[in-house]
Tab-separated table of C-alpha atoms and ligand atoms in Angstrom:
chain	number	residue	atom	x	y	z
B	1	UNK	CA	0.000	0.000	0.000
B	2	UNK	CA	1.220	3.225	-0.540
B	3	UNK	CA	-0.459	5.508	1.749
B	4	UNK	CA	1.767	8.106	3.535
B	5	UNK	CA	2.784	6.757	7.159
B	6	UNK	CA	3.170	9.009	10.005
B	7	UNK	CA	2.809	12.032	7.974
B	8	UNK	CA	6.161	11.638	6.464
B	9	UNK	CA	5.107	11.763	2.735
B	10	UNK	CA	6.716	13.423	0.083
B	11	UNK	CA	5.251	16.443	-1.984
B	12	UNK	CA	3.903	14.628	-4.844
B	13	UNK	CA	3.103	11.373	-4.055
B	14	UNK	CA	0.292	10.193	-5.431
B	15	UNK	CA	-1.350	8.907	-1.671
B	16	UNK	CA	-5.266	10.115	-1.788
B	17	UNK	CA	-6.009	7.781	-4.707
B	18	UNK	CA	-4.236	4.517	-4.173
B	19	UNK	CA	-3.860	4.053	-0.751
B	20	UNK	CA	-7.206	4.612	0.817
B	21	UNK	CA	-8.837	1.218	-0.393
B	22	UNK	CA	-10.177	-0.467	2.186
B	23	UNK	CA	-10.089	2.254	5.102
B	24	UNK	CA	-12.748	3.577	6.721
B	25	UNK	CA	-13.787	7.365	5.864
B	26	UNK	CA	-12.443	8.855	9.405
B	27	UNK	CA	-9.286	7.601	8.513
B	28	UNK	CA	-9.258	8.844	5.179
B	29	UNK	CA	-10.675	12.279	6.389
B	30	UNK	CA	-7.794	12.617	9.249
B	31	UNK	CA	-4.974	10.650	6.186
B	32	UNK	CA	-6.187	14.041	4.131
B	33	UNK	CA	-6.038	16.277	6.678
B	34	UNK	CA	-2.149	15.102	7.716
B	35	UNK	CA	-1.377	15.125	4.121
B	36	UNK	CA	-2.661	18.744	3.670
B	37	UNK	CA	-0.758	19.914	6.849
B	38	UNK	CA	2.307	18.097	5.529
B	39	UNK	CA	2.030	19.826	2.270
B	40	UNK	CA	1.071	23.438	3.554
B	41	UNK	CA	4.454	22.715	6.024
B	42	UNK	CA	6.544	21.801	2.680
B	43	UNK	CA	5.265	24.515	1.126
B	44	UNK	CA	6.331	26.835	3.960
B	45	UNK	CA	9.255	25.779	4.050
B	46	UNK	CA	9.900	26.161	0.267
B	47	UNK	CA	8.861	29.755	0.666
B	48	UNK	CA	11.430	30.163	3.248
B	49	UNK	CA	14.391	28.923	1.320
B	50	UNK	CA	13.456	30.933	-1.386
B	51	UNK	CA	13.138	34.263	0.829
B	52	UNK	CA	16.499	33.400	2.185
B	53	UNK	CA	18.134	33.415	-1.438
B	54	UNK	CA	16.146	36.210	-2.188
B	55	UNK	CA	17.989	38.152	0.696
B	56	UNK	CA	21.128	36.889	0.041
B	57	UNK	CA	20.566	38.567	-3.500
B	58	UNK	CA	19.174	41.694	-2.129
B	59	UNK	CA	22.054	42.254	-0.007
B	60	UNK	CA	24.040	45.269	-2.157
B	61	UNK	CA	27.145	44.013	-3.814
B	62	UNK	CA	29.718	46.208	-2.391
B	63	UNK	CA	29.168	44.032	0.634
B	64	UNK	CA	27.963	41.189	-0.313
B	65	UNK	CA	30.301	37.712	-0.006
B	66	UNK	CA	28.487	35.132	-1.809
B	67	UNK	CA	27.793	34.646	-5.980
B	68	UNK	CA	24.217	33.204	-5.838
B	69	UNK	CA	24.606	29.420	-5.712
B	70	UNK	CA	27.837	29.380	-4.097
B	71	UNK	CA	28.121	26.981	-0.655
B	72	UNK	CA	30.736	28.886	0.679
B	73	UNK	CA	29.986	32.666	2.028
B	74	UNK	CA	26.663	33.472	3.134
B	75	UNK	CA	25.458	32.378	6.499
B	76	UNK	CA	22.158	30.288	5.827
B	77	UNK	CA	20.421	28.072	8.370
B	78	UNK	CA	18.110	26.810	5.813
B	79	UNK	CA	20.959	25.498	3.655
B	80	UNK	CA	23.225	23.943	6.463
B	81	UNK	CA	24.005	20.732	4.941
B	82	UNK	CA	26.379	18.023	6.142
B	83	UNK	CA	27.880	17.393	2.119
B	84	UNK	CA	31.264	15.323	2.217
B	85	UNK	CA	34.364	17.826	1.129
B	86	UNK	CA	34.234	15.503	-2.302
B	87	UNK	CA	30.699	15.868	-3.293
B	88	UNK	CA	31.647	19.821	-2.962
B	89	UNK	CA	33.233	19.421	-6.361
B	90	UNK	CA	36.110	21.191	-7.516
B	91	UNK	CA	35.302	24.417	-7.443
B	92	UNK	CA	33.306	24.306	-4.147
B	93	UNK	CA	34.773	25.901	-1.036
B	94	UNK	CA	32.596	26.384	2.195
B	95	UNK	CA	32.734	28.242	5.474
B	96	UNK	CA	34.731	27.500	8.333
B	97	UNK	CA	31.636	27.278	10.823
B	98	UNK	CA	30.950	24.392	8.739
B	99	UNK	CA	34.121	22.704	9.304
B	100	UNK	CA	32.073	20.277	12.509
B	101	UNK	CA	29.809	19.055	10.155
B	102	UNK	CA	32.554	17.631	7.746
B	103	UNK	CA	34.450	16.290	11.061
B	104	UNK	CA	37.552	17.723	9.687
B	105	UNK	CA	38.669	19.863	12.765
B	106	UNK	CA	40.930	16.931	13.812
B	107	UNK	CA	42.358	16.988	10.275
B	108	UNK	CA	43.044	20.442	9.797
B	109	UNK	CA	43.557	22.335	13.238
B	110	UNK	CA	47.684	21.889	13.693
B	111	UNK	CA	48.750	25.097	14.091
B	112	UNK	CA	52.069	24.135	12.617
B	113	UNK	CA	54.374	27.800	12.249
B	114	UNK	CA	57.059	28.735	9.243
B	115	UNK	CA	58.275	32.197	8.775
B	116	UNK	CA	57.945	33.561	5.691
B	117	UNK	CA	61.028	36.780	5.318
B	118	UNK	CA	61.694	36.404	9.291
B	119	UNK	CA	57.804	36.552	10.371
B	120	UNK	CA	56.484	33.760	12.196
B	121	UNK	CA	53.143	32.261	10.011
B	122	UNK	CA	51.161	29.128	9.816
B	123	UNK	CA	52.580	26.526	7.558
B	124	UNK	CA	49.860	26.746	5.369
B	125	UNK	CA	50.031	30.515	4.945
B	126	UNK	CA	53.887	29.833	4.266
B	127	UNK	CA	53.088	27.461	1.700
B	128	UNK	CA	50.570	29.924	-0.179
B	129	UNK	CA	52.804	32.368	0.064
B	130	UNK	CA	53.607	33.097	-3.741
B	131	UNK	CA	49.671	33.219	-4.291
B	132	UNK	CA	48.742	35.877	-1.691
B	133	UNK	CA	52.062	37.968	-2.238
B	134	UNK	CA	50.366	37.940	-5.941
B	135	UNK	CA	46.864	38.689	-4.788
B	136	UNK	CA	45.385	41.399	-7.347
B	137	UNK	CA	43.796	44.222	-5.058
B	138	UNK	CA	41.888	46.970	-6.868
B	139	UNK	CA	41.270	50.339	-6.637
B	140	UNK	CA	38.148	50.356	-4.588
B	141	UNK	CA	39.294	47.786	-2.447
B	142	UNK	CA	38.796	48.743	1.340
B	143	UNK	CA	41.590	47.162	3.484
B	144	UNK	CA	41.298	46.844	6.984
B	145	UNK	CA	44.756	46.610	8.301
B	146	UNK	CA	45.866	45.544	12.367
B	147	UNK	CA	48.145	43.287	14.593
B	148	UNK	CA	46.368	40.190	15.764
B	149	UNK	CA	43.872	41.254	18.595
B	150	UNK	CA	44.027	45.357	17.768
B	151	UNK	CA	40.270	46.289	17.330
B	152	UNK	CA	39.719	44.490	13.880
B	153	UNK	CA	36.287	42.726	14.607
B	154	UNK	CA	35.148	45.688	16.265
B	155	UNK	CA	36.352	47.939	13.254
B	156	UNK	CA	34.857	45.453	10.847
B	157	UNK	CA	31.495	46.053	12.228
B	158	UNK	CA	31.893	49.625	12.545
B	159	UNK	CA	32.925	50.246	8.340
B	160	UNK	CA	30.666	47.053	7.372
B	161	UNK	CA	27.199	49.087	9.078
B	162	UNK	CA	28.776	52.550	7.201
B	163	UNK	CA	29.062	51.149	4.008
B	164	UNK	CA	24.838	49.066	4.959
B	165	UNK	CA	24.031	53.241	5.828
B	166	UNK	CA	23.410	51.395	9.347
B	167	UNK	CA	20.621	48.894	8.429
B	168	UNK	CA	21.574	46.213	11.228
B	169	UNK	CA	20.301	43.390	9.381
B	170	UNK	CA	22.207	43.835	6.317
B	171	UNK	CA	24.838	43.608	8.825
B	172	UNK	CA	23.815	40.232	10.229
B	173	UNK	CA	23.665	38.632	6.279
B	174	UNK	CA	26.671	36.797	7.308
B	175	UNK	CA	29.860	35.873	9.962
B	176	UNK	CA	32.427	38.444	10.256
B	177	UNK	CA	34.822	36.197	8.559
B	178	UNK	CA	32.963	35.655	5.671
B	179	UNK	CA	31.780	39.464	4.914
B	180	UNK	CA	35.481	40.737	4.870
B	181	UNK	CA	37.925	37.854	3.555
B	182	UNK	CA	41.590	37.573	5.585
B	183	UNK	CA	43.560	37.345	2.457
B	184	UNK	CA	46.642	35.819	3.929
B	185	UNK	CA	44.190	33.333	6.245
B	186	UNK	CA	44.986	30.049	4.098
B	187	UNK	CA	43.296	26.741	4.916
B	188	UNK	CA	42.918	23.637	3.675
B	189	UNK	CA	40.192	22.648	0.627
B	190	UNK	CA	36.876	22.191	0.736
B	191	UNK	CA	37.282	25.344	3.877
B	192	UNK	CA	37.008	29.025	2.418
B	193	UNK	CA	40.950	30.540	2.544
B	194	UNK	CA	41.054	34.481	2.523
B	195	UNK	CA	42.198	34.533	-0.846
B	196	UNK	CA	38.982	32.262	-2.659
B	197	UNK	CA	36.685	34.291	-0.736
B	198	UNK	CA	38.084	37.817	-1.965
B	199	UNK	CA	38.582	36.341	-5.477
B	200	UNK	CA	34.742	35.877	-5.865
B	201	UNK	CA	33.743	38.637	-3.642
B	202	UNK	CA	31.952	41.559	-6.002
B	203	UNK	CA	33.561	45.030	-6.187
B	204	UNK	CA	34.228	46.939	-3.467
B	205	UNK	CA	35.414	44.678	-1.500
B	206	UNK	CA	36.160	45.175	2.464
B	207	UNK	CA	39.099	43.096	3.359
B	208	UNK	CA	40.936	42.309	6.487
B	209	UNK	CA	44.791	41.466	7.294
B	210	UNK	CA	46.906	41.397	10.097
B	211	UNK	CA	50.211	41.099	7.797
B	212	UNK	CA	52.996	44.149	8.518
B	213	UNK	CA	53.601	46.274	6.362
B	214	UNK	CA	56.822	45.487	4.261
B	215	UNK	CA	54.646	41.699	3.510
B	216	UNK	CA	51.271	43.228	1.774
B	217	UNK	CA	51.064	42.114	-1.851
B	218	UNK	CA	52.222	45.324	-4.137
B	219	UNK	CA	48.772	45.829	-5.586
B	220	UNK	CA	47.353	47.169	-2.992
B	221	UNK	CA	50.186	50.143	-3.331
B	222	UNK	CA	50.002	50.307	-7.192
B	223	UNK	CA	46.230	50.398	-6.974
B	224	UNK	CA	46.403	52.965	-4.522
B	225	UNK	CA	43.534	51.263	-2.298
B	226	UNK	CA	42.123	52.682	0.776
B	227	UNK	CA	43.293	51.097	4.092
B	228	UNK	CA	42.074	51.670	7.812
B	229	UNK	CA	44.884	50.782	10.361
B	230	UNK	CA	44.217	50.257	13.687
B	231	UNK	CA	46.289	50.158	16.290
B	232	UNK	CA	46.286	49.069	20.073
B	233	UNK	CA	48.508	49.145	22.760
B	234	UNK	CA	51.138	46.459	23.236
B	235	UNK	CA	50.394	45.251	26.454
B	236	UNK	CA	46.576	45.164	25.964
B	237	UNK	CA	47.522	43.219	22.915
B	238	UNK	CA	49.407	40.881	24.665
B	239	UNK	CA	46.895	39.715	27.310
B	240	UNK	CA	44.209	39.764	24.436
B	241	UNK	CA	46.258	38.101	21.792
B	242	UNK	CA	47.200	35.568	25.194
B	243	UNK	CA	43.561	34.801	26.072
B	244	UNK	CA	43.125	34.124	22.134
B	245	UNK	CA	45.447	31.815	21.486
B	246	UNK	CA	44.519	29.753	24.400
B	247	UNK	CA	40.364	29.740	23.220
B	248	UNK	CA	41.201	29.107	19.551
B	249	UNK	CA	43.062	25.839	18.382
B	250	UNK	CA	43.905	27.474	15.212
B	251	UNK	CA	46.859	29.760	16.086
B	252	UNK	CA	49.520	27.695	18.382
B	253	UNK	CA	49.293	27.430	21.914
B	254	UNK	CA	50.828	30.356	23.962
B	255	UNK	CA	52.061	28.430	27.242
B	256	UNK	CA	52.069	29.909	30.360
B	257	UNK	CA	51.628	32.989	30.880
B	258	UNK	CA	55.388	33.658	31.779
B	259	UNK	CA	56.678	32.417	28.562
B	260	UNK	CA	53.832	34.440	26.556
B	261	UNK	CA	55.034	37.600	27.355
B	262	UNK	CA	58.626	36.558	26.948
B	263	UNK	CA	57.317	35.461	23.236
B	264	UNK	CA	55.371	38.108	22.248
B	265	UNK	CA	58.451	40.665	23.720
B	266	UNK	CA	61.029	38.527	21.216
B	267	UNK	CA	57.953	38.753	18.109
B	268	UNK	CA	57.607	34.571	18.109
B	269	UNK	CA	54.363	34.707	17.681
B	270	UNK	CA	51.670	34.717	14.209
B	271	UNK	CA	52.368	38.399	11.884
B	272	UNK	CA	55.575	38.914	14.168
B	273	UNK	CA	56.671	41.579	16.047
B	274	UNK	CA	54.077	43.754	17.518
B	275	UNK	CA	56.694	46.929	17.671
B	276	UNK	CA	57.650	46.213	14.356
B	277	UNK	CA	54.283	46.296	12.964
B	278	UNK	CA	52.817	49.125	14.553
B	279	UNK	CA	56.162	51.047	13.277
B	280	UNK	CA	55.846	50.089	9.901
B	281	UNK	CA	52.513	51.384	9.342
B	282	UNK	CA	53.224	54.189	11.154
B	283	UNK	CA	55.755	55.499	8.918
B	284	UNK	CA	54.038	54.118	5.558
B	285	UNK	CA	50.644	56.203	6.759
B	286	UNK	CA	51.726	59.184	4.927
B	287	UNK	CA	53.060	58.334	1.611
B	288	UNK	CA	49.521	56.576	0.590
B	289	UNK	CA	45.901	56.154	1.459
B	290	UNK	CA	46.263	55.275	4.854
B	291	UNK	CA	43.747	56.057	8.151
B	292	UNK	CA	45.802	55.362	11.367
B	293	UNK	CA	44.039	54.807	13.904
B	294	UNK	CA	44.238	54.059	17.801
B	295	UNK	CA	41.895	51.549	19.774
B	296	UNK	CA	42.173	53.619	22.917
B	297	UNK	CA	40.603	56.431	21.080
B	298	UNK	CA	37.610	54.450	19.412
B	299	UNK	CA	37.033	53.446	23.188
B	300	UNK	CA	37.277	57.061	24.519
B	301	UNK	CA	35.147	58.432	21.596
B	302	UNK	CA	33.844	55.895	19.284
B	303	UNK	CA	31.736	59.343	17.833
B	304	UNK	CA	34.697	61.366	16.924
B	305	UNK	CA	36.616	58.031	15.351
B	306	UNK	CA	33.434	56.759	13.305
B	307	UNK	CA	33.289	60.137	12.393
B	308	UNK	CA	36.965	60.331	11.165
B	309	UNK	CA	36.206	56.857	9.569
B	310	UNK	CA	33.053	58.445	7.669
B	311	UNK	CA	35.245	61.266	6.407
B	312	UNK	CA	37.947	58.352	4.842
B	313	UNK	CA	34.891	56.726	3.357
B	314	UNK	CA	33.705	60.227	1.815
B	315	UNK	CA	30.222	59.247	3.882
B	316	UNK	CA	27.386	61.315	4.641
B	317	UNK	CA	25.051	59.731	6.976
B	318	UNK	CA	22.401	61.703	9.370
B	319	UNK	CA	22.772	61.608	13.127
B	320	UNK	CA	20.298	58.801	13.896
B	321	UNK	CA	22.337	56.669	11.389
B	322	UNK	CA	25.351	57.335	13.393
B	323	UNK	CA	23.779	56.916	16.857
B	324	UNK	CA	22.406	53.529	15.625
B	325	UNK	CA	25.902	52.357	14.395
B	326	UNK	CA	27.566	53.916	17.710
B	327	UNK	CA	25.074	51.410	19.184
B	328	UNK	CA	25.508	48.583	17.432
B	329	UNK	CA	29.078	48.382	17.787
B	330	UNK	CA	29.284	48.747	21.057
B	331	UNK	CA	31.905	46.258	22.828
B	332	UNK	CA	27.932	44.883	25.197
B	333	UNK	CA	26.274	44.716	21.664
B	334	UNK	CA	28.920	43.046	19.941
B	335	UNK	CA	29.467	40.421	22.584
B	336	UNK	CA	26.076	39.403	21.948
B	337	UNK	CA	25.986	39.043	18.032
B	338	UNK	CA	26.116	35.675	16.784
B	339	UNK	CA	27.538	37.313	13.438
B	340	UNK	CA	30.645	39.192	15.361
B	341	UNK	CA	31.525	37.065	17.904
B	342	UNK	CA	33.120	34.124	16.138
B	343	UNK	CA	30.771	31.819	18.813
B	344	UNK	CA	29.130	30.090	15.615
B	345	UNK	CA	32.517	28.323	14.633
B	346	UNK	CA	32.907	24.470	16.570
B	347	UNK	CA	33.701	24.709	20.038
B	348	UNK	CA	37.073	22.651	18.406
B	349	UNK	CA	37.820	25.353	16.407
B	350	UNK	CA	37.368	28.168	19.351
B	351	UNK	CA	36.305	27.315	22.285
B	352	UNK	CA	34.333	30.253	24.353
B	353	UNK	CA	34.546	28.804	27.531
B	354	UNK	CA	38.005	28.640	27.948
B	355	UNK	CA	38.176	32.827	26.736
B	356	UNK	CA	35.363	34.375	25.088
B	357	UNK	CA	36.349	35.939	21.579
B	358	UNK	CA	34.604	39.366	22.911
B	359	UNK	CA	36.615	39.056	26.376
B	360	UNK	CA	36.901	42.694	27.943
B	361	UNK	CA	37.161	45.313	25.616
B	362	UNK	CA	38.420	47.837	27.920
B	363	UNK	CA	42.274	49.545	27.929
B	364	UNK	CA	44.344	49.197	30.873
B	365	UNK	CA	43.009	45.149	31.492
B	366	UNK	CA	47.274	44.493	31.464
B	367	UNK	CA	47.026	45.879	35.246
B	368	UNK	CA	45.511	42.712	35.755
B	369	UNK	CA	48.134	40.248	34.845
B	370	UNK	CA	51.355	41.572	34.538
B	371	UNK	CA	53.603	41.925	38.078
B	372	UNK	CA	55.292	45.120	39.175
B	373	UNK	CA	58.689	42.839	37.752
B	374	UNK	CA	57.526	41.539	34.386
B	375	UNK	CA	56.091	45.456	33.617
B	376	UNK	CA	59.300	47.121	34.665
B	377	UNK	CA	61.432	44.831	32.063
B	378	UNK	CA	58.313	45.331	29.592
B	379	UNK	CA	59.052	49.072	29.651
B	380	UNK	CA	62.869	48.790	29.419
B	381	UNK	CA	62.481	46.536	26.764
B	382	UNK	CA	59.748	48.993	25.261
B	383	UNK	CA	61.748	51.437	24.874
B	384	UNK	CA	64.373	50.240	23.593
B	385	UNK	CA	62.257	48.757	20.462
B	386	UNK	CA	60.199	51.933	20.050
B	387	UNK	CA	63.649	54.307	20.230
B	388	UNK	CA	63.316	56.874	17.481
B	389	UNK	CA	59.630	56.690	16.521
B	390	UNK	CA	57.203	59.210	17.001
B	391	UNK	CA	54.591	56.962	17.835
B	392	UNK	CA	53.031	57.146	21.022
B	393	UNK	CA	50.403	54.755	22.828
B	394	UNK	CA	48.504	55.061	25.807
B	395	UNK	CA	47.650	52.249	28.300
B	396	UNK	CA	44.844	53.267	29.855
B	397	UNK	CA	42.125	55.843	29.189
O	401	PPS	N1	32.993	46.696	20.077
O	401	PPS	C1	34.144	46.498	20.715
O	401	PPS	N2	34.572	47.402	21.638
O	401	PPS	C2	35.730	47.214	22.296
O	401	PPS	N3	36.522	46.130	22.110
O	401	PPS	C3	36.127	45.213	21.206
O	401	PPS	C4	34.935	45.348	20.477
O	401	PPS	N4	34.824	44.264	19.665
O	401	PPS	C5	35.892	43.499	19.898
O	401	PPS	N5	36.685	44.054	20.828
O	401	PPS	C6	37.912	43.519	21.407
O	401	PPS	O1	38.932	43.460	20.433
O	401	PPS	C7	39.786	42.328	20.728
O	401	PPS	C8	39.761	41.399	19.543
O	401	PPS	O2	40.566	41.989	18.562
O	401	PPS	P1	40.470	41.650	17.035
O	401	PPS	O3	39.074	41.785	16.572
O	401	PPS	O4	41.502	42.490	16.373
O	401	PPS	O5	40.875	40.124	16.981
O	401	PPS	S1	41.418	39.352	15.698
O	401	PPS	O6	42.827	39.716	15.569
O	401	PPS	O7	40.641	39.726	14.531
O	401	PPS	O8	41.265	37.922	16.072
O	401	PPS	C9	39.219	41.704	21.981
O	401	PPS	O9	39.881	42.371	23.055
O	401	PPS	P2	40.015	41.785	24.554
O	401	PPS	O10	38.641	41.846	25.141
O	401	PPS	O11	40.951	42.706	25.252
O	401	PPS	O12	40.549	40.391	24.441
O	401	PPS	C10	37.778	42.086	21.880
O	401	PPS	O13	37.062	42.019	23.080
């Protein structure tokens, strides 16, 4: 017989006509009646999946990160599937957050290092290298440019609502990761790598990197592309990039806390040398495109820095739009955003309850872990690296 069981029949089958022979009416009636709900669900659900494409095409394509029909940008429930990495075919790349349903974190998460020209990377970056140093960047090309743990997410958020003229769920199309590619952030296929997401992002682009200055692929200077800096202060770095390295399997394991600071101090650690890197885009801010800015200042005035922001952009927006993306942004808000706060990605991959992503977001936390000893040889050491430069940080606001 081939009556539906359970309501578990499919749209289409032919059930009212063959397999009510036999049956008494109330069944049939209540048979109908489960086939009709099962059908109206179906249908519901069709609807759905169609309105999610729909606003994955709506979304305006200086910010979208998906080609309709892709797998491998847009953040869709509706589409979550659990596809082997073969059956993604060749040209088939996917999101990281999907990386639990392919079980490949075991496979993939060894956070072996290489340098590449005396800065520490992962292996796999090293191994790209040739490809990213040759990544084509174009004129209208946004690049957002830090040190690991410097105010990027947070900056992300701040340029990504801007450039969305602060319509919050245009903002929330998609993970962080996947909005702005990290065109040095290389991983293994089927997984999106910075590069394959920025190759079939649509112009402009917003893109992310953490690489200093004298390693960004040349196109970005001949091209003469915009790029936001941001920089925060070393010690706050430390403790955050510290905290981060312990939560995420993906960048190698800091140790204690002792020999972190001793680390970060000699530049062991993923993009190198902190002093280095805050030096070098210091002194390339004025011969191109550059906005330098500091995280301690977003913190004490996030108006006056989205403001300075909006004026790199050449953006007009009205004073509710700006209040909103103040909002928004906020450190509290931001902690709470599924699509900022990395907590969609497999506990494997970072794992929240060891250090949340959005930890403290407040200058000065160093008080808080470093002795009276290990801050007085910080300093000496400080200065001795910073000698010469005009840059200046603060500590605490
Ligand atoms: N909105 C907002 N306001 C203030 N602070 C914020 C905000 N968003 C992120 N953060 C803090 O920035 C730190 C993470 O830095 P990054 O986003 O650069 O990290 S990453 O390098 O991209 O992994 C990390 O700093 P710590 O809290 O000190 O660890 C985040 O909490």
């Amino acid at each position: 017989m081939r009556a539906f069981q359970g309501g578990h029949a499919q749209v289409g089958t032919p059930v009212l006509d063959t397999g009510l022979n036999g049956r008494r009416h109330e069944d049939a009636r209540t048979d109908r009646q489960n086939l009709e709900n099962q059908q109206a669900r179906q249908q519901q659900q069709q609807r759905q999946r169609e309105e999610a494409a729909k606003r994955v095409e709506d979304v305006p394509v200086h910010t979208c990160g998906a080609s309709k029909g892709t797998e491998q940008v847009i953040y869709d429930p509706s589409r979550q599937s659990r596809r082997s990495p073969e059956a993604l075919g060749p040209n088939r790349t996917m999101s990281l957050e999907k990386m639990k349903d392919l079980h490949l974190e075991g496979k993939y998460l060894q956070p072996e290092t290489q340098e590449v020209d005396g800065v520490l990377m992962t292996k796999l970056i090293s191994d790209n290298w040739d490809t990213i140093w040759n990544f084509q960047a174009k004129p209208d090309d946004l690049l957002i440019a830090t040190y690991a743990k410097a105010g990027t997410t947070w900056t992300q958020e701040i340029v990504d609502m801007i450039q969305n003229d602060g319509d919050v769920q245009k903002c929330q199309r998609a993970n962080t990761f996947d909005r702005h590619p990290f065109i040095e952030w290389t991983l293994p296929p089927p997984l999106n790598s910075g590069l394959d997401l920025a190759n079939k992002m649509p112009s402009p682009r917003t893109l992310k990197t953490h690489l200093p200055v004298q390693m960004l692929p040349p196109s970005f200077w001949k091209e003469n592309s915009k790029i936001i800096y941001v920089a925060r202060n070393a010690k706050d770095c430390l403790v955050s990039y510290y905290h981060f390295s312990r939560m995420n399997k993906m960048v190698p394991d800091p140790g204690t806390w002792e020999e972190y600071v001793e680390t970060f101090k000699a530049g062991k650690v993923l993009w190198g040398s902190w002093y280095d890197h805050v030096k070098g885009w210091w002194e390339a801010k004025d011969q191109h495109r550059i906005l330098y800015l500091f995280y301690e200042d977003m913190k004490e005035d996030p108006k006056r820095e989205i403001q300075k922001i909006l004026k790199f952009l050449e953006k007009d927006i009205s004073e509710e739009v700006l209040n909103k993306i103040i909002y928004h942004t906020s450190f509290d808000v931001m902690k709470e955003n599924p699509m900022a706060n990395y907590t969609t990605l497999p506990t494997s991959i970072m794992d929240h309850s060891i250090s949340p992503f959005m930890r403290k977001g407040m200058p000065g936390d160093w008080k808080n872990y470093f002795t009276v000893a290990q801050n007085e040889d910080f300093d000496k050491d400080y200065e001795k690296k910073m000698a010469g430069s005009t840059l200046t940080f603060r500590t605490e606001i």
